[in-house]
Every structure is written in structure tokens, then in C-alpha cells.
Amino acid sequence: MNCGSVFHQIEVAVNTIIQIIEDLEEKDLQKRPTPNKHSIGEILEHLAIICEADWRISNEVSEEEMADFYSGVSYKTLDSIKNGLLTNFSSLKSNYKNMSDEELMSETTSYWGLTYTRYEWLLEVLAHVYHHRGQLHAMLVHCYEKDPNILMFE
């Protein structure tokens, strides 16, 4: 089983998120188009940790361990968000790189009871990144008239 095409698609998403970030200013991170919902900065911070967080979840860490992880992560500037995106994506690729087909097809269960194969967890990471990238794009375009004018897909 080859994960290369999945990683390519995650990389497309990461690169377009970085292009979006490069068009933002630090003050944009505080913008919150809907009260009681995430700000642009919070969505970006979440995007920056998805690859690492979802990897940990796929390795059956506890809810408490995830809470500790989240409380220890802070990406509050545009540069730190970019670095986090790249570092965590690189780490995810490295973690999957030498998995055998048998390992990719082995099942693991999240702390809330969801069971996927390791390959399915990788697909979940892809979907998760694309989902929040779409949210970010919609927030910028429809709430702040800041269309990044980039290709979101190849």
C-alpha cells in the first residue's frame, strides 16, 4: 500500500494554507467572524497541530494525554503557525514512512471509541486538514473580503 499520494494531497493543503498565511497580517489572527466560534488564529493553530494530534489519537493515547498535549501547544504568530504546519506534517510523513502493509491495515481505537486502520487514520488527517482549510478560506472570503486568490486544488 502506497501512502505517497495521500501525503501529496496533504502537502497540497499545507502549501496552500501557507500561501494563505503569507497574505495575512498578525492582526488578522484575532478576527472572529462569529461570536463564540473560533477566530482565524484559532483555526490556523488547529490546522498547525492536526498532523501531530491525529497521529497521537491514532496511537490510542488517552483523553487526558491529549488534553495535556493541547495545553502544551501554542502557535500564536503567523511564523509559528507556518513552522508548526511544516514540522508536524514532516513528522507525520516520517512516522508513516516505514510502515508495512500489515501495519497500515492494523486497527487502532481512539479514546472515544472510533476504530480505524492506520491507513484510514491517514485519510482522516487528509479530510480534517481540507475541512478546516475550507473553513478558513470561507471566513476570509465571505466575512473579511480577503480572497487569497490561490488555487485550492491542483
Short mmCIF file of C-alpha atoms in Angstrom, two decimals, residues 9-89:
data_model
loop_
_atom_site.label_atom_id
_atom_site.label_comp_id
_atom_site.label_asym_id
_atom_site.label_seq_id
_atom_site.Cartn_x
_atom_site.Cartn_y
_atom_site.Cartn_z
CA GLN A 9 -2.62 15.75 -1.13
CA ILE A 10 -1.89 16.74 2.48
CA GLU A 11 1.16 18.61 1.21
CA VAL A 12 -1.03 20.48 -1.32
CA ALA A 13 -3.28 21.56 1.55
CA VAL A 14 -0.35 22.55 3.78
CA ASN A 15 1.24 24.58 0.98
CA THR A 16 -2.00 26.42 0.20
CA ILE A 17 -2.51 27.16 3.90
CA ILE A 18 0.98 28.65 3.97
CA GLN A 19 0.11 30.76 0.91
CA ILE A 20 -2.98 32.00 2.75
CA ILE A 21 -0.91 32.79 5.86
CA GLU A 22 1.57 34.79 3.78
CA ASP A 23 -1.30 37.06 2.73
CA LEU A 24 -2.35 37.73 6.34
CA GLU A 25 -1.20 40.20 8.96
CA GLU A 26 -0.77 39.36 12.65
CA LYS A 27 -3.88 41.43 13.49
CA ASP A 28 -5.96 39.11 11.27
CA LEU A 29 -5.41 36.28 13.77
CA GLN A 30 -7.75 37.99 16.24
CA LYS A 31 -10.66 38.29 13.80
CA ARG A 32 -13.68 36.26 14.89
CA PRO A 33 -16.48 36.37 12.32
CA THR A 34 -18.99 34.62 14.58
CA PRO A 35 -19.20 35.24 18.32
CA ASN A 36 -18.41 32.15 20.41
CA LYS A 37 -16.74 30.43 17.42
CA HIS A 38 -13.07 30.13 16.55
CA SER A 39 -11.06 33.10 15.41
CA ILE A 40 -8.86 32.97 12.32
CA GLY A 41 -5.86 32.46 14.60
CA GLU A 42 -7.54 29.60 16.45
CA ILE A 43 -8.44 27.85 13.18
CA LEU A 44 -4.85 28.29 11.97
CA GLU A 45 -3.44 26.99 15.26
CA HIS A 46 -5.72 23.97 15.00
CA LEU A 47 -4.58 23.38 11.42
CA ALA A 48 -0.96 23.55 12.56
CA ILE A 49 -1.43 20.72 15.06
CA ILE A 50 -3.74 18.36 13.17
CA CYS A 51 -0.99 16.13 11.78
CA GLU A 52 0.55 15.61 15.22
CA ALA A 53 -2.69 15.47 17.19
CA ASP A 54 -4.38 13.00 14.87
CA TRP A 55 -1.22 10.86 14.83
CA ARG A 56 -1.34 10.69 18.63
CA ILE A 57 -5.04 9.88 18.61
CA SER A 58 -4.39 7.08 16.11
CA ASN A 59 -1.86 5.68 18.56
CA GLU A 60 -4.54 5.26 21.21
CA VAL A 61 -3.43 7.96 23.63
CA SER A 62 -5.89 8.76 26.38
CA GLU A 63 -8.17 11.77 26.54
CA GLU A 64 -6.05 13.10 29.40
CA GLU A 65 -2.85 12.74 27.35
CA MET A 66 -4.48 14.66 24.51
CA ALA A 67 -5.61 17.40 26.89
CA ASP A 68 -2.01 17.67 28.14
CA PHE A 69 -0.75 17.79 24.56
CA TYR A 70 -3.20 20.53 23.54
CA SER A 71 -2.43 22.61 26.64
CA GLY A 72 1.29 22.46 25.83
CA VAL A 73 0.95 23.64 22.22
CA SER A 74 0.92 27.31 21.33
CA TYR A 75 1.12 28.76 17.84
CA LYS A 76 0.14 32.40 18.26
CA THR A 77 2.03 34.09 15.42
CA LEU A 78 1.93 33.63 11.67
CA ASP A 79 5.53 32.38 11.63
CA SER A 80 4.95 29.87 14.44
CA ILE A 81 1.83 28.58 12.68
CA LYS A 82 3.77 28.06 9.43
CA ASN A 83 6.58 26.32 11.29
CA GLY A 84 4.10 24.13 13.17
CA LEU A 85 2.32 23.12 9.97
CA LEU A 86 5.58 22.11 8.30
CA THR A 87 7.11 20.41 11.33
CA ASN A 88 4.02 18.39 12.19
CA PHE A 89 3.44 17.36 8.58
#
